[in-house]
Amino acid sequence: MANYSPLTINRNLDARLRSIQTAAIQGNAARQELGRLLHHALQLEFATIPTYLSAVFSLTTANTKISELILRAAIEEMLHMTAVVNLMNAIGIAPDIVAAVPDYPCQLTILDPPLKLDLRSFSLDLVKDLFMQIETPEDPVHYPTARAAGRPRTIGQFYEGIIEIIDRDTIPGLFDNATRDAYKQREVVPNFRPIAYLSNQDTGTYPLKPDINFRITDKASAVRHLRWVVGQGEGTAPFNPLTAEGIPAHFYRFESIIKQRFLVKDERVKTLGYSFSGGDLPFDEAGVHEFRTNAKTADFDAYPTVSRQMTRFNDYYASMINALQQAFNCPAPDQQAQAKAAYDDAMATMQTMPNVASAIIQSAQQKGVKAGIPFEFPKPPPIS
């Protein structure tokens, strides 16, 4: 397996995080700065979702197990985003979801070096070269198949720095209004599909623990949710690659695709205790629709039926984003019902998007061209 190094945040973000930790900035200025850092976390979580979904939409039913694995990772990234925006609301910072939406190709400049995210069809190289790179833990462990101070701050350490600020009450009164403003948050109870994880006969759904409900009203609930986000990517400990739900963290889940078997506990492996010997993940190369990388609707003006379907997809995507913006920016307690309805609308739209993506693929095949899933969002012009 390739040697993976964890992604690291850029020096500017690191310095800003340290300025709060060391009390170089205090009070409301520290709270505002923490809000800006959380917005960068929001950008990071959002950017991965279309990247993962593009690969999902390219897979046919011949690769259902792999598409379901990546789809759950994408849904979990959206849940990470939910935890971040609810935390922003809990500390009195309005989340700007629209501003967090990336254009593709996307350069994640909050990382050092920046990481380029593309919208591509699925391949094993995509998993190895991008997906596993995105999710690399601080100290990845190399499990068998069946039979230092001063270094740059990783994404996990970035989150841990925020956890430390919260846990140590570095910013006094940070959650003073969290209960009062709880109407701005959305509680989420996801329904995951079954995963043939332990074996091909496994039908478990591996749900979230009851205390991960995305309601953040105090220090304890904030720390709990952020630690859950870190565990999703890295595992609950360096030598425990599983999440709190009992399935591999994202890095090891993606590595399972390469190994074609899920990583599970294995008493036969004396030192590490895990091996890739769970449910199988076969890959059928013929079961992939080949996309044009970072396809844009304007690229297909010569094929109106394809362009129309791509525009339709973008409309659904924009509708979802705008609904999320409304859902997490509830202006008053008496408008909670409207905000909840907006969130439900966003989820319903997201569930419709695979069908719209399939329509793009069918139209492109009929015209004999390679298209792609555009994920284009028309951002409003900046206020002058």
GROMACS .gro file of C-alpha atoms in nm:
model
  384
    1MET     CA    1   0.000   0.000   0.000
    2ALA     CA    2   0.112   0.355  -0.068
    3ASN     CA    3   0.263   0.556   0.214
    4TYR     CA    4   0.000   0.812   0.310
    5SER     CA    5   0.074   1.132   0.496
    6PRO     CA    6  -0.210   1.308   0.677
    7LEU     CA    7  -0.332   1.635   0.530
    8THR     CA    8  -0.217   1.940   0.722
    9ILE     CA    9  -0.379   2.280   0.760
   10ASN     CA   10  -0.194   2.587   0.640
   11ARG     CA   11   0.018   2.798   0.872
   12ASN     CA   12  -0.229   3.085   0.876
   13LEU     CA   13  -0.507   2.868   1.020
   14ASP     CA   14  -0.265   2.712   1.265
   15ALA     CA   15  -0.154   3.055   1.388
   16ARG     CA   16  -0.514   3.171   1.425
   17LEU     CA   17  -0.603   2.861   1.623
   18ARG     CA   18  -0.303   2.915   1.852
   19SER     CA   19  -0.398   3.278   1.906
   20ILE     CA   20  -0.716   3.157   2.076
   21GLN     CA   21  -0.546   2.874   2.264
   22THR     CA   22  -0.284   3.110   2.406
   23ALA     CA   23  -0.538   3.384   2.486
   24ALA     CA   24  -0.360   3.626   2.251
   25ILE     CA   25  -0.715   3.721   2.153
   26GLN     CA   26  -0.996   3.698   2.405
   27GLY     CA   27  -1.365   3.756   2.462
   28ASN     CA   28  -1.590   3.831   2.168
   29ALA     CA   29  -1.291   3.862   1.932
   30ALA     CA   30  -1.192   3.503   2.019
   31ARG     CA   31  -1.549   3.383   1.970
   32GLN     CA   32  -1.569   3.548   1.627
   33GLU     CA   33  -1.231   3.399   1.530
   34LEU     CA   34  -1.345   3.054   1.641
   35GLY     CA   35  -1.651   3.102   1.420
   36ARG     CA   36  -1.428   3.178   1.121
   37LEU     CA   37  -1.221   2.866   1.190
   38LEU     CA   38  -1.538   2.659   1.207
   39HIS     CA   39  -1.641   2.806   0.871
   40HIS     CA   40  -1.317   2.668   0.726
   41ALA     CA   41  -1.408   2.329   0.875
   42LEU     CA   42  -1.749   2.363   0.708
   43GLN     CA   43  -1.578   2.430   0.372
   44LEU     CA   44  -1.360   2.124   0.416
   45GLU     CA   45  -1.650   1.894   0.502
   46PHE     CA   46  -1.868   2.024   0.218
   47ALA     CA   47  -1.599   1.999  -0.049
   48THR     CA   48  -1.568   1.622  -0.015
   49ILE     CA   49  -1.940   1.549  -0.063
   50PRO     CA   50  -1.975   1.614  -0.441
   51THR     CA   51  -1.638   1.443  -0.494
   52TYR     CA   52  -1.767   1.126  -0.330
   53LEU     CA   53  -2.113   1.150  -0.489
   54SER     CA   54  -1.970   1.186  -0.840
   55ALA     CA   55  -1.799   0.849  -0.795
   56VAL     CA   56  -2.120   0.698  -0.652
   57PHE     CA   57  -2.331   0.816  -0.945
   58SER     CA   58  -2.087   0.663  -1.194
   59LEU     CA   59  -2.128   0.310  -1.054
   60THR     CA   60  -2.385   0.068  -1.192
   61THR     CA   61  -2.572  -0.199  -0.996
   62ALA     CA   62  -2.279  -0.432  -1.068
   63ASN     CA   63  -2.090  -0.240  -0.798
   64THR     CA   64  -2.367  -0.180  -0.546
   65LYS     CA   65  -2.159  -0.269  -0.240
   66ILE     CA   66  -1.891  -0.016  -0.330
   67SER     CA   67  -2.141   0.257  -0.416
   68GLU     CA   68  -2.323   0.203  -0.086
   69LEU     CA   69  -1.994   0.227   0.104
   70ILE     CA   70  -1.898   0.558  -0.058
   71LEU     CA   71  -2.255   0.691  -0.028
   72ARG     CA   72  -2.254   0.632   0.347
   73ALA     CA   73  -1.922   0.816   0.373
   74ALA     CA   74  -2.077   1.110   0.182
   75ILE     CA   75  -2.381   1.110   0.411
   76GLU     CA   76  -2.152   1.106   0.713
   77GLU     CA   77  -1.961   1.404   0.573
   78MET     CA   78  -2.295   1.586   0.556
   79LEU     CA   79  -2.355   1.492   0.918
   80HIS     CA   80  -2.011   1.631   1.005
   81MET     CA   81  -2.119   1.951   0.834
   82THR     CA   82  -2.437   1.948   1.042
   83ALA     CA   83  -2.235   1.916   1.363
   84VAL     CA   84  -2.017   2.212   1.260
   85VAL     CA   85  -2.305   2.444   1.166
   86ASN     CA   86  -2.502   2.354   1.481
   87LEU     CA   87  -2.191   2.434   1.686
   88MET     CA   88  -2.160   2.769   1.505
   89ASN     CA   89  -2.520   2.847   1.596
   90ALA     CA   90  -2.458   2.737   1.956
   91ILE     CA   91  -2.181   2.996   1.995
   92GLY     CA   92  -2.374   3.273   1.822
   93ILE     CA   93  -2.213   3.260   1.477
   94ALA     CA   94  -2.449   3.241   1.179
   95PRO     CA   95  -2.333   2.966   0.940
   96ASP     CA   96  -2.299   3.070   0.575
   97ILE     CA   97  -2.348   2.745   0.385
   98VAL     CA   98  -2.377   2.921   0.049
   99ALA     CA   99  -2.030   3.072   0.093
  100ALA     CA  100  -1.887   2.727   0.171
  101VAL     CA  101  -1.995   2.574  -0.162
  102PRO     CA  102  -1.689   2.506  -0.382
  103ASP     CA  103  -1.642   2.520  -0.757
  104TYR     CA  104  -1.477   2.220  -0.923
  105PRO     CA  105  -1.199   2.157  -0.976
  106CYS     CA  106  -1.155   2.273  -0.619
  107GLN     CA  107  -0.827   2.373  -0.460
  108LEU     CA  108  -0.849   2.328  -0.083
  109THR     CA  109  -0.615   2.613   0.004
  110ILE     CA  110  -0.682   2.577   0.376
  111LEU     CA  111  -0.446   2.279   0.348
  112ASP     CA  112  -0.069   2.295   0.304
  113PRO     CA  113   0.003   2.197   0.037
  114PRO     CA  114  -0.338   2.265  -0.121
  115LEU     CA  115  -0.533   1.956  -0.229
  116LYS     CA  116  -0.711   1.947  -0.564
  117LEU     CA  117  -1.055   1.785  -0.567
  118ASP     CA  118  -1.204   1.674  -0.899
  119LEU     CA  119  -1.544   1.539  -0.998
  120ARG     CA  120  -1.463   1.207  -1.164
  121SER     CA  121  -1.606   0.865  -1.225
  122PHE     CA  122  -1.509   0.584  -0.991
  123SER     CA  123  -1.177   0.402  -1.023
  124LEU     CA  124  -0.949   0.221  -0.782
  125ASP     CA  125  -0.689   0.490  -0.852
  126LEU     CA  126  -0.939   0.757  -0.741
  127VAL     CA  127  -0.984   0.572  -0.412
  128LYS     CA  128  -0.609   0.528  -0.360
  129ASP     CA  129  -0.492   0.868  -0.483
  130LEU     CA  130  -0.766   1.095  -0.351
  131PHE     CA  131  -1.025   0.938  -0.119
  132MET     CA  132  -0.770   0.771   0.108
  133GLN     CA  133  -0.554   1.084   0.099
  134ILE     CA  134  -0.848   1.296   0.216
  135GLU     CA  135  -0.919   1.062   0.507
  136THR     CA  136  -0.563   0.971   0.611
  137PRO     CA  137  -0.539   0.958   0.993
  138GLU     CA  138  -0.247   1.102   1.185
  139ASP     CA  139  -0.082   0.760   1.217
  140PRO     CA  140  -0.228   0.516   0.962
  141VAL     CA  141  -0.182   0.151   1.057
  142HIS     CA  142  -0.112  -0.111   0.792
  143TYR     CA  143  -0.334  -0.409   0.867
  144PRO     CA  144  -0.285  -0.748   0.700
  145THR     CA  145  -0.518  -0.905   0.451
  146ALA     CA  146  -0.692  -1.225   0.567
  147ARG     CA  147  -0.444  -1.512   0.656
  148ALA     CA  148   0.637   1.445   1.677
  149ALA     CA  149   0.642   1.785   1.831
  150GLY     CA  150   0.647   2.089   1.605
  151ARG     CA  151   0.524   1.915   1.293
  152PRO     CA  152   0.234   2.071   1.097
  153ARG     CA  153  -0.113   2.034   1.240
  154THR     CA  154  -0.328   1.767   1.072
  155ILE     CA  155  -0.703   1.802   1.014
  156GLY     CA  156  -0.765   1.577   1.314
  157GLN     CA  157  -0.533   1.792   1.526
  158PHE     CA  158  -0.710   2.105   1.397
  159TYR     CA  159  -1.035   1.965   1.532
  160GLU     CA  160  -0.859   1.861   1.852
  161GLY     CA  161  -0.736   2.218   1.891
  162ILE     CA  162  -1.094   2.344   1.870
  163ILE     CA  163  -1.200   2.076   2.119
  164GLU     CA  164  -0.926   2.194   2.359
  165ILE     CA  165  -1.045   2.555   2.332
  166ILE     CA  166  -1.399   2.446   2.420
  167ASP     CA  167  -1.309   2.188   2.684
  168ARG     CA  168  -1.078   2.425   2.875
  169ASP     CA  169  -1.326   2.714   2.870
  170THR     CA  170  -1.066   2.925   2.692
  171ILE     CA  171  -1.349   3.156   2.580
  172PRO     CA  172  -1.565   3.222   2.890
  173GLY     CA  173  -1.941   3.220   2.834
  174LEU     CA  174  -1.910   3.057   2.490
  175PHE     CA  175  -2.237   2.866   2.532
  176ASP     CA  176  -2.429   3.118   2.742
  177ASN     CA  177  -2.700   3.157   2.475
  178ALA     CA  178  -2.687   2.807   2.327
  179THR     CA  179  -3.005   2.684   2.496
  180ARG     CA  180  -3.190   3.004   2.413
  181ASP     CA  181  -3.083   2.979   2.048
  182ALA     CA  182  -3.138   2.603   2.014
  183TYR     CA  183  -3.420   2.676   1.768
  184LYS     CA  184  -3.150   2.760   1.509
  185GLN     CA  185  -3.018   2.403   1.516
  186ARG     CA  186  -3.153   2.096   1.339
  187GLU     CA  187  -3.168   1.759   1.510
  188VAL     CA  188  -3.090   1.467   1.277
  189VAL     CA  189  -3.160   1.094   1.309
  190PRO     CA  190  -3.020   0.934   0.991
  191ASN     CA  191  -3.154   0.604   0.864
  192PHE     CA  192  -2.859   0.411   0.722
  193ARG     CA  193  -2.893   0.120   0.484
  194PRO     CA  194  -2.774  -0.228   0.586
  195ILE     CA  195  -2.404  -0.309   0.536
  196ALA     CA  196  -2.270  -0.658   0.470
  197TYR     CA  197  -1.977  -0.570   0.695
  198LEU     CA  198  -1.879  -0.859   0.920
  199SER     CA  199  -1.975  -1.108   0.650
  200ASN     CA  200  -2.179  -1.125   0.332
  201GLN     CA  201  -2.476  -1.224   0.549
  202ASP     CA  202  -2.451  -0.922   0.781
  203THR     CA  203  -2.763  -0.701   0.763
  204GLY     CA  204  -2.674  -0.452   1.037
  205THR     CA  205  -2.721  -0.079   0.978
  206TYR     CA  206  -2.465   0.033   1.237
  207PRO     CA  207  -2.659   0.341   1.352
  208LEU     CA  208  -2.523   0.641   1.538
  209LYS     CA  209  -2.514   0.629   1.917
  210PRO     CA  210  -2.816   0.800   2.081
  211ASP     CA  211  -2.604   1.085   2.218
  212ILE     CA  212  -2.502   1.189   1.865
  213ASN     CA  213  -2.821   1.379   1.786
  214PHE     CA  214  -2.657   1.701   1.660
  215ARG     CA  215  -2.809   1.918   1.936
  216ILE     CA  216  -2.528   2.128   2.083
  217THR     CA  217  -2.626   2.323   2.392
  218ASP     CA  218  -2.315   2.316   2.612
  219LYS     CA  219  -1.947   2.230   2.634
  220ALA     CA  220  -2.006   1.857   2.682
  221SER     CA  221  -2.229   1.814   2.377
  222ALA     CA  222  -1.993   2.022   2.161
  223VAL     CA  223  -1.688   1.816   2.259
  224ARG     CA  224  -1.879   1.490   2.214
  225HIS     CA  225  -1.986   1.576   1.860
  226LEU     CA  226  -1.645   1.704   1.750
  227ARG     CA  227  -1.474   1.392   1.886
  228TRP     CA  228  -1.726   1.188   1.689
  229VAL     CA  229  -1.627   1.379   1.371
  230VAL     CA  230  -1.258   1.304   1.431
  231GLY     CA  231  -1.330   0.937   1.501
  232GLN     CA  232  -1.523   0.905   1.175
  233GLY     CA  233  -1.213   0.986   0.977
  234GLU     CA  234  -0.942   0.829   1.191
  235GLY     CA  235  -1.102   0.567   1.414
  236THR     CA  236  -1.152   0.596   1.789
  237ALA     CA  237  -0.780   0.539   1.865
  238PRO     CA  238  -0.458   0.478   1.667
  239PHE     CA  239  -0.491   0.100   1.700
  240ASN     CA  240  -0.869   0.091   1.693
  241PRO     CA  241  -0.968   0.161   1.333
  242LEU     CA  242  -1.341   0.139   1.403
  243THR     CA  243  -1.581   0.427   1.460
  244ALA     CA  244  -1.818   0.444   1.756
  245GLU     CA  245  -2.076   0.274   1.532
  246GLY     CA  246  -1.854  -0.033   1.499
  247ILE     CA  247  -1.751  -0.002   1.132
  248PRO     CA  248  -1.416   0.115   0.992
  249ALA     CA  249  -1.328   0.484   0.987
  250HIS     CA  250  -1.335   0.640   0.640
  251PHE     CA  251  -0.967   0.580   0.560
  252TYR     CA  252  -0.990   0.208   0.640
  253ARG     CA  253  -1.331   0.183   0.474
  254PHE     CA  254  -1.182   0.314   0.150
  255GLU     CA  255  -0.883   0.084   0.191
  256SER     CA  256  -1.134  -0.200   0.217
  257ILE     CA  257  -1.235  -0.124  -0.142
  258ILE     CA  258  -0.876  -0.173  -0.254
  259LYS     CA  259  -0.844  -0.495  -0.051
  260GLN     CA  260  -1.191  -0.608  -0.169
  261ARG     CA  261  -1.281  -0.712   0.187
  262PHE     CA  262  -1.394  -0.508   0.488
  263LEU     CA  263  -1.151  -0.453   0.774
  264VAL     CA  264  -1.283  -0.644   1.079
  265LYS     CA  265  -1.162  -0.765   1.416
  266ASP     CA  266  -0.956  -1.082   1.375
  267GLU     CA  267  -0.824  -1.273   1.677
  268ARG     CA  268  -0.584  -1.461   1.450
  269VAL     CA  269  -0.386  -1.139   1.402
  270LYS     CA  270  -0.207  -1.129   1.735
  271THR     CA  271  -0.051  -0.781   1.736
  272LEU     CA  272  -0.290  -0.554   1.549
  273GLY     CA  273  -0.608  -0.754   1.600
  274TYR     CA  274  -0.768  -0.666   1.266
  275SER     CA  275  -0.754  -0.791   0.909
  276PHE     CA  276  -0.931  -0.741   0.577
  277SER     CA  277  -1.142  -1.054   0.613
  278GLY     CA  278  -1.501  -0.927   0.648
  279GLY     CA  279  -1.774  -0.897   0.388
  280ASP     CA  280  -1.642  -0.887   0.035
  281LEU     CA  281  -1.633  -0.579  -0.188
  282PRO     CA  282  -1.591  -0.707  -0.543
  283PHE     CA  283  -1.522  -0.453  -0.816
  284ASP     CA  284  -1.651  -0.499  -1.171
  285GLU     CA  285  -1.460  -0.267  -1.405
  286ALA     CA  286  -1.741  -0.291  -1.658
  287GLY     CA  287  -1.983  -0.149  -1.402
  288VAL     CA  288  -1.862   0.212  -1.427
  289HIS     CA  289  -1.995   0.494  -1.642
  290GLU     CA  290  -1.695   0.691  -1.761
  291PHE     CA  291  -1.737   1.064  -1.694
  292ARG     CA  292  -1.568   1.369  -1.835
  293THR     CA  293  -1.370   1.508  -1.541
  294ASN     CA  294  -1.522   1.827  -1.395
  295ALA     CA  295  -1.786   1.840  -1.669
  296LYS     CA  296  -1.962   2.176  -1.709
  297THR     CA  297  -2.309   2.229  -1.852
  298ALA     CA  298  -2.174   2.483  -2.102
  299ASP     CA  299  -1.949   2.212  -2.248
  300PHE     CA  300  -2.257   2.038  -2.389
  301ASP     CA  301  -2.439   2.318  -2.570
  302ALA     CA  302  -2.411   2.109  -2.887
  303TYR     CA  303  -2.613   1.835  -2.714
  304PRO     CA  304  -2.929   2.008  -2.585
  305THR     CA  305  -3.081   1.698  -2.424
  306VAL     CA  306  -2.762   1.638  -2.223
  307SER     CA  307  -2.730   2.006  -2.134
  308ARG     CA  308  -3.093   2.013  -2.022
  309GLN     CA  309  -3.045   1.723  -1.783
  310MET     CA  310  -2.725   1.877  -1.644
  311THR     CA  311  -2.908   2.206  -1.589
  312ARG     CA  312  -3.184   2.014  -1.416
  313PHE     CA  313  -2.929   1.852  -1.185
  314ASN     CA  314  -2.778   2.192  -1.103
  315ASP     CA  315  -3.125   2.323  -1.020
  316TYR     CA  316  -3.179   2.041  -0.772
  317TYR     CA  317  -2.832   2.099  -0.625
  318ALA     CA  318  -2.898   2.472  -0.584
  319SER     CA  319  -3.236   2.401  -0.430
  320MET     CA  320  -3.074   2.171  -0.174
  321ILE     CA  321  -2.807   2.426  -0.080
  322ASN     CA  322  -3.054   2.713  -0.048
  323ALA     CA  323  -3.283   2.496   0.164
  324LEU     CA  324  -2.992   2.409   0.396
  325GLN     CA  325  -2.905   2.779   0.424
  326GLN     CA  326  -3.261   2.850   0.533
  327ALA     CA  327  -3.276   2.550   0.765
  328PHE     CA  328  -2.968   2.651   0.966
  329ASN     CA  329  -3.042   3.023   0.976
  330CYS     CA  330  -3.378   3.025   1.149
  331PRO     CA  331  -3.447   3.392   1.234
  332ALA     CA  332  -3.685   3.343   1.528
  333PRO     CA  333  -3.831   3.070   1.752
  334ASP     CA  334  -4.175   3.101   1.590
  335GLN     CA  335  -4.023   3.005   1.252
  336GLN     CA  336  -3.881   2.669   1.362
  337ALA     CA  337  -4.144   2.482   1.162
  338GLN     CA  338  -4.037   2.656   0.841
  339ALA     CA  339  -3.669   2.585   0.913
  340LYS     CA  340  -3.744   2.219   0.984
  341ALA     CA  341  -3.946   2.200   0.661
  342ALA     CA  342  -3.652   2.352   0.471
  343TYR     CA  343  -3.420   2.084   0.611
  344ASP     CA  344  -3.667   1.810   0.514
  345ASP     CA  345  -3.690   1.962   0.165
  346ALA     CA  346  -3.310   1.957   0.136
  347MET     CA  347  -3.298   1.588   0.232
  348ALA     CA  348  -3.579   1.501  -0.010
  349THR     CA  349  -3.398   1.684  -0.289
  350MET     CA  350  -3.074   1.501  -0.211
  351GLN     CA  351  -3.258   1.169  -0.239
  352THR     CA  352  -3.387   1.270  -0.584
  353MET     CA  353  -3.046   1.368  -0.720
  354PRO     CA  354  -2.933   1.010  -0.808
  355ASN     CA  355  -3.228   0.980  -1.047
  356VAL     CA  356  -3.139   1.313  -1.210
  357ALA     CA  357  -2.776   1.200  -1.239
  358SER     CA  358  -2.896   0.881  -1.411
  359ALA     CA  359  -3.087   1.095  -1.661
  360ILE     CA  360  -2.764   1.278  -1.749
  361ILE     CA  361  -2.588   0.945  -1.806
  362GLN     CA  362  -2.869   0.809  -2.024
  363SER     CA  363  -2.887   1.125  -2.236
  364ALA     CA  364  -2.510   1.123  -2.287
  365GLN     CA  365  -2.511   0.756  -2.386
  366GLN     CA  366  -2.785   0.819  -2.640
  367LYS     CA  367  -2.569   1.092  -2.797
  368GLY     CA  368  -2.251   0.886  -2.775
  369VAL     CA  369  -2.066   1.137  -2.557
  370LYS     CA  370  -1.906   1.133  -2.214
  371ALA     CA  371  -2.078   1.373  -1.978
  372GLY     CA  372  -2.048   1.407  -1.603
  373ILE     CA  373  -2.225   1.528  -1.292
  374PRO     CA  374  -2.170   1.906  -1.283
  375PHE     CA  375  -2.244   2.020  -0.923
  376GLU     CA  376  -2.252   2.383  -1.042
  377PHE     CA  377  -2.396   2.636  -0.799
  378PRO     CA  378  -2.455   2.996  -0.910
  379LYS     CA  379  -2.332   3.200  -0.618
  380PRO     CA  380  -2.487   3.543  -0.563
  381PRO     CA  381  -2.268   3.839  -0.665
  382PRO     CA  382  -2.067   3.997  -0.383
  383ILE     CA  383  -2.227   4.292  -0.208
  384SER     CA  384  -2.054   4.614  -0.319
   0.00000   0.00000   0.00000
